[in-house]
Amino acid sequence: MSVRNLSSEQSAESAHRAGFACFVGRPNAGKSTLTNALVGKKVAITSNRPQTTRHTVRGIVHRPEAQLILVDTPGLHKPRTLLGERLNDVVRTTWAEVDVIGFCLPANEKLGPGDRFIAKELAGIKRTPKIAVVTKTDLVDSKALAEQLIAIDLLGKELGIEWAQIVPVSAVAGEQVELLADLLIPMMPDSPPLYPEGDLTDEPEQVMVAELIREAALEGVRDELPHSIAVVVEEMLPREDRPADKPLLDIHANIYIERPSQKGIIIGPKGKRLKDVGIKSRKQIEALLGTPVFLDLHVKVAKDWQRDPKQLRKLGF
């Protein structure tokens, strides 16, 4: 695996590059954490629950000579619901449109059927270059990492995938994250910047706020709940009659679950859990928007919404 010398290549024509890279992998392979590490700020929600990403979040990495737009897709998996099928469709559409695909494989887990399922799909996409990104390297020793690198190389040979690179990274420890960006940038086409300097994502603020609330709601709930939670921000309005130096943003949002029995889990004894969700997400939202926020949360039941096309549309899928 050779690391290309970028400086001589780019100073020759000092061209600006810009394009799209997409991270794929089974649920919980570290894609969102990696996106956030490359961008340098939180643009994708992370959780130790699998299948937390439902939208393709575009994180934008700015360099003087290049702009790298990262598309973070949901984890590809064997779908059990209509929501699962729609999420898989999102993944496949994204793969067809990007300049390079990064396949994320955790260093601390042996390659399994889920990885093979995705690798077979990737093998069918001939034109797009593919990088194998070995994530979570901080969780293993050098011997286990070497074994994983060999296993990934062999998987590529077996399925006819020619890895452009195999790159070990730790997003949490910040190891080799910059190197990954250095390797992705030369694979982008010559292009002027596609987004204004300073933009870190093209997600609408309302969607990002809903995702931060959902991330807080996911923490500490029982295993059956993560797929059942959806959040819709109904309203985001500046409070009227506030002095210019003391603005306040009113946010009204609904947390949807699928069954009445789940309501108590989200609200908690005497409303404590919901209050904690509000406090935690409000801090994150204020950091994101740079303004004080009044957050009004309500929990509602949308019966079996993951299987109901009408409900899915209403909830933004």
Coordinates of C-alpha atoms in Angstrom, one line a residue:
M1 CA 0.0 0.0 0.0
S2 CA 1.7 3.2 -1.0
V3 CA 0.9 6.6 0.5
R4 CA 1.0 9.0 -2.5
N5 CA 3.2 12.1 -2.3
L6 CA 0.5 14.9 -2.4
S7 CA 2.7 18.0 -2.4
S8 CA 4.5 17.4 -5.7
E9 CA 1.3 16.2 -7.4
Q10 CA -0.7 19.2 -6.4
S11 CA 1.8 22.0 -6.6
A12 CA 2.4 21.1 -10.2
E13 CA -1.0 22.4 -11.2
S14 CA -2.3 23.8 -7.8
A15 CA -5.7 22.5 -8.8
H16 CA -8.5 22.5 -6.3
R17 CA -10.3 19.3 -5.7
A18 CA -13.8 18.7 -4.3
G19 CA -16.0 15.7 -4.2
F20 CA -17.9 13.1 -2.2
A21 CA -16.7 10.2 -0.1
C22 CA -19.1 7.8 1.6
F23 CA -18.6 5.6 4.7
V24 CA -20.4 2.3 4.7
G25 CA -20.3 -0.6 7.0
R26 CA -22.5 -2.7 9.2
P27 CA -24.3 -0.9 12.0
N28 CA -22.0 0.4 14.8
A29 CA -18.8 0.1 12.7
G30 CA -17.8 3.6 13.8
K31 CA -18.9 5.6 10.7
S32 CA -20.5 8.5 12.5
T33 CA -17.6 8.9 15.0
L34 CA -15.2 8.9 12.1
T35 CA -17.2 11.5 10.2
N36 CA -17.2 13.8 13.3
A37 CA -13.4 13.3 13.8
L38 CA -12.6 14.3 10.2
V39 CA -14.9 17.3 10.3
G40 CA -13.6 18.3 13.7
K41 CA -17.1 18.9 15.0
K42 CA -20.2 16.8 15.8
V43 CA -22.3 16.6 12.7
A44 CA -23.5 13.0 13.0
I45 CA -25.1 11.4 16.1
T46 CA -23.3 8.6 17.7
S47 CA -24.5 5.9 20.1
N48 CA -23.4 2.5 21.2
R49 CA -26.7 1.3 19.9
P50 CA -26.5 -0.1 16.3
Q51 CA -28.6 1.6 13.6
T52 CA -28.7 5.1 15.0
T53 CA -28.0 6.9 11.7
R54 CA -31.1 7.4 9.5
H55 CA -30.3 10.3 7.3
T56 CA -27.3 10.7 5.1
V57 CA -25.3 13.4 7.0
R58 CA -22.9 15.3 4.9
G59 CA -19.9 16.5 6.9
I60 CA -17.6 18.9 5.1
V61 CA -13.8 18.9 5.5
H62 CA -12.1 22.1 4.3
R63 CA -8.5 22.2 3.2
P64 CA -6.8 25.1 1.3
E65 CA -6.4 22.8 -1.7
A66 CA -9.5 20.7 -1.4
Q67 CA -13.0 20.2 0.0
L68 CA -14.0 16.7 1.0
I69 CA -17.8 16.1 1.5
L70 CA -18.4 13.0 3.7
V71 CA -21.7 11.2 3.3
D72 CA -22.6 9.1 6.4
T73 CA -25.2 6.5 5.4
P74 CA -27.2 4.2 7.6
G75 CA -25.7 0.8 8.2
L76 CA -26.6 -1.7 5.5
H77 CA -28.4 -4.7 7.0
K78 CA -30.9 -7.4 6.3
P79 CA -34.1 -5.5 6.7
R80 CA -37.0 -6.7 8.9
T81 CA -39.3 -3.7 8.4
L82 CA -40.3 -1.2 5.7
L83 CA -38.1 1.4 7.5
G84 CA -35.2 -1.1 7.1
E85 CA -35.8 -1.5 3.4
R86 CA -36.0 2.3 2.9
L87 CA -32.7 2.8 4.8
N88 CA -31.0 0.2 2.6
D89 CA -32.3 1.9 -0.6
V90 CA -30.7 5.2 0.7
V91 CA -27.4 3.4 1.1
R92 CA -27.4 1.9 -2.4
T93 CA -28.4 5.2 -4.1
T94 CA -25.6 7.0 -2.2
W95 CA -23.0 4.5 -3.3
A96 CA -23.8 5.1 -6.9
E97 CA -23.3 8.8 -6.7
V98 CA -20.0 9.3 -4.7
D99 CA -16.4 9.6 -5.9
V100 CA -15.0 7.0 -3.4
I101 CA -16.4 4.5 -0.9
G102 CA -14.8 3.9 2.5
F103 CA -15.8 0.5 3.9
C104 CA -15.5 0.7 7.8
L105 CA -14.6 -2.5 9.5
P106 CA -13.9 -2.5 13.3
A107 CA -10.5 -3.7 14.3
N108 CA -11.9 -5.4 17.5
E109 CA -14.4 -7.7 15.8
K110 CA -13.7 -10.6 13.4
L111 CA -15.1 -10.3 9.9
G112 CA -18.6 -11.7 10.0
P113 CA -21.6 -12.4 7.8
G114 CA -22.7 -8.7 8.0
D115 CA -19.3 -7.5 6.6
R116 CA -19.4 -10.2 3.9
F117 CA -23.0 -9.1 2.9
I118 CA -21.8 -5.5 2.4
A119 CA -18.5 -6.6 0.7
K120 CA -20.5 -8.6 -1.9
E121 CA -22.7 -5.6 -2.6
L122 CA -19.6 -3.4 -3.0
A123 CA -18.0 -6.0 -5.4
G124 CA -20.9 -5.3 -7.8
I125 CA -20.0 -1.5 -7.9
K126 CA -17.2 -1.6 -10.4
R127 CA -16.3 2.0 -11.2
T128 CA -16.1 3.6 -7.7
P129 CA -12.7 3.3 -5.9
K130 CA -12.9 1.7 -2.5
I131 CA -10.8 2.2 0.6
A132 CA -11.0 -0.3 3.6
V133 CA -11.0 1.8 6.8
V134 CA -10.1 -0.3 9.9
T135 CA -11.8 1.6 12.7
K136 CA -11.4 1.4 16.5
T137 CA -7.7 0.5 16.4
D138 CA -7.3 1.9 20.0
L139 CA -9.2 -1.2 21.2
V140 CA -6.7 -3.9 19.9
D141 CA -3.0 -4.7 20.1
S142 CA -0.7 -4.7 17.1
K143 CA -1.0 -8.5 16.6
A144 CA -4.8 -8.4 16.4
L145 CA -4.6 -5.4 14.1
A146 CA -2.2 -7.2 11.8
E147 CA -4.5 -10.2 11.6
Q148 CA -7.5 -7.9 10.7
L149 CA -5.5 -6.2 8.0
I150 CA -4.6 -9.5 6.4
A151 CA -8.2 -10.8 6.7
I152 CA -9.5 -7.7 4.9
D153 CA -6.9 -8.0 2.2
L154 CA -8.0 -11.6 1.6
L155 CA -11.7 -10.7 1.6
G156 CA -11.0 -8.2 -1.2
K157 CA -9.1 -10.8 -3.2
E158 CA -11.8 -13.4 -2.7
L159 CA -14.6 -11.2 -3.9
G160 CA -12.6 -9.3 -6.6
I161 CA -12.5 -6.0 -4.8
E162 CA -9.3 -4.1 -5.4
W163 CA -8.8 -1.9 -2.3
A164 CA -7.2 1.5 -3.3
Q165 CA -5.9 1.5 0.3
I166 CA -6.3 -0.3 3.6
V167 CA -6.1 2.3 6.4
P168 CA -6.2 1.7 10.2
V169 CA -7.6 4.6 12.2
S170 CA -8.8 5.5 15.6
A171 CA -11.3 8.3 15.5
V172 CA -11.5 8.4 19.4
A173 CA -7.7 8.6 19.8
G174 CA -7.4 10.8 16.7
E175 CA -4.8 8.4 15.1
Q176 CA -4.4 8.4 11.3
V177 CA -7.5 10.5 10.8
E178 CA -5.6 13.2 9.0
L179 CA -3.8 10.5 6.9
L180 CA -7.2 9.2 5.8
A181 CA -8.2 12.6 4.6
D182 CA -4.8 12.9 2.8
L183 CA -5.6 9.6 1.0
L184 CA -9.2 10.5 0.1
I185 CA -8.5 14.0 -1.3
P186 CA -6.4 12.9 -4.4
M187 CA -9.3 10.6 -5.4
M188 CA -11.6 13.7 -5.7
P189 CA -12.2 15.3 -9.1
D190 CA -10.8 18.8 -9.9
S191 CA -13.5 21.2 -8.9
P192 CA -14.0 24.5 -7.2
P193 CA -15.4 24.4 -3.6
L194 CA -19.0 23.0 -3.6
Y195 CA -19.9 24.6 -0.2
P196 CA -19.0 28.0 1.4
E197 CA -16.0 28.1 3.7
G198 CA -17.1 27.5 7.2
D199 CA -20.1 25.2 6.4
L200 CA -19.6 21.9 8.2
T201 CA -22.8 20.2 7.0
D202 CA -25.7 20.7 4.7
E203 CA -28.2 19.1 7.1
P204 CA -31.0 21.6 7.9
E205 CA -30.7 22.8 11.5
Q206 CA -34.2 21.4 12.3
V207 CA -33.0 17.9 11.3
M208 CA -29.8 18.2 13.3
V209 CA -31.8 19.4 16.4
A210 CA -34.1 16.4 16.1
E211 CA -31.1 14.0 15.8
L212 CA -29.5 15.5 19.0
I213 CA -32.8 15.0 20.9
R214 CA -33.0 11.4 19.6
E215 CA -29.4 10.7 20.6
A216 CA -30.2 11.9 24.2
A217 CA -33.4 9.8 24.2
L218 CA -31.4 6.7 23.1
E219 CA -29.0 6.8 26.0
G220 CA -29.7 4.2 28.6
V221 CA -32.9 2.8 27.2
R222 CA -33.6 -0.9 26.9
D223 CA -32.5 -2.8 23.8
E224 CA -35.9 -3.0 22.2
L225 CA -36.3 0.7 22.0
P226 CA -33.7 2.3 19.7
H227 CA -35.5 1.5 16.4
S228 CA -38.8 2.6 17.9
I229 CA -37.8 6.2 18.6
A230 CA -38.3 9.0 16.0
V231 CA -38.1 12.8 16.7
V232 CA -39.9 15.6 14.8
V233 CA -39.2 19.2 15.5
E234 CA -42.5 20.9 15.0
E235 CA -41.4 24.5 15.5
M236 CA -38.2 26.6 16.0
L237 CA -38.9 30.3 16.5
P238 CA -37.1 33.1 18.2
R239 CA -39.0 34.3 21.3
E240 CA -40.6 37.7 20.6
D241 CA -40.0 40.8 22.8
R242 CA -36.5 39.7 23.8
P243 CA -33.7 42.3 23.9
A244 CA -31.2 41.8 21.1
D245 CA -28.4 40.8 23.5
K246 CA -30.6 38.2 25.2
P247 CA -32.1 36.1 22.5
L248 CA -34.0 32.9 23.2
L249 CA -35.1 30.2 20.7
D250 CA -38.3 28.3 21.4
I251 CA -38.1 24.7 20.2
H252 CA -41.1 22.4 20.3
A253 CA -40.5 18.7 19.5
N254 CA -42.3 15.4 19.7
I255 CA -40.6 12.1 20.5
Y256 CA -42.5 9.3 18.8
I257 CA -42.6 5.7 19.9
E258 CA -44.5 2.7 18.6
R259 CA -46.5 1.4 21.6
P260 CA -48.1 3.0 24.6
S261 CA -46.1 0.6 26.9
Q262 CA -42.9 2.4 25.7
K263 CA -44.1 5.8 26.8
G264 CA -43.2 5.1 30.5
I265 CA -39.7 4.0 29.5
I266 CA -39.0 7.4 27.8
I267 CA -40.7 9.5 30.4
G268 CA -39.3 7.6 33.4
P269 CA -40.4 7.7 37.0
K270 CA -42.0 11.1 37.8
G271 CA -40.8 12.4 34.4
K272 CA -37.1 12.2 35.4
R273 CA -35.9 10.5 32.2
L274 CA -37.6 12.9 29.9
K275 CA -36.2 15.8 31.9
D276 CA -32.7 14.4 31.6
V277 CA -33.2 14.0 27.8
G278 CA -34.2 17.7 27.7
I279 CA -31.2 18.9 29.7
K280 CA -28.7 16.8 27.8
S281 CA -30.0 17.6 24.3
R282 CA -30.6 21.3 25.1
K283 CA -26.8 21.7 26.0
Q284 CA -25.9 20.1 22.6
I285 CA -28.4 22.2 20.7
E286 CA -27.2 25.4 22.3
A287 CA -23.6 24.5 21.4
L288 CA -24.7 23.7 17.8
L289 CA -26.8 26.9 17.3
G290 CA -24.8 29.3 19.5
T291 CA -27.9 30.6 21.2
P292 CA -29.9 30.0 24.4
V293 CA -32.8 27.5 23.9
F294 CA -36.1 26.8 25.6
L295 CA -36.9 23.2 24.7
D296 CA -40.4 21.8 25.0
L297 CA -40.6 18.0 24.6
H298 CA -43.6 15.7 24.3
V299 CA -43.8 11.9 23.9
K300 CA -46.4 10.6 21.5
V301 CA -47.4 7.1 20.2
A302 CA -47.4 6.5 16.4
K303 CA -48.5 2.9 16.3
D304 CA -46.1 0.6 14.4
W305 CA -44.7 3.5 12.5
Q306 CA -41.7 1.6 11.1
R307 CA -44.1 -0.6 9.1
D308 CA -46.6 2.0 8.0
P309 CA -45.8 3.9 4.8
K310 CA -48.1 6.9 5.8
Q311 CA -46.4 7.3 9.2
L312 CA -42.9 6.9 7.7
R313 CA -43.7 9.8 5.3
K314 CA -45.0 11.9 8.2
L315 CA -41.8 11.2 10.2
G316 CA -39.6 12.2 7.3
F317 CA -38.5 8.8 5.9

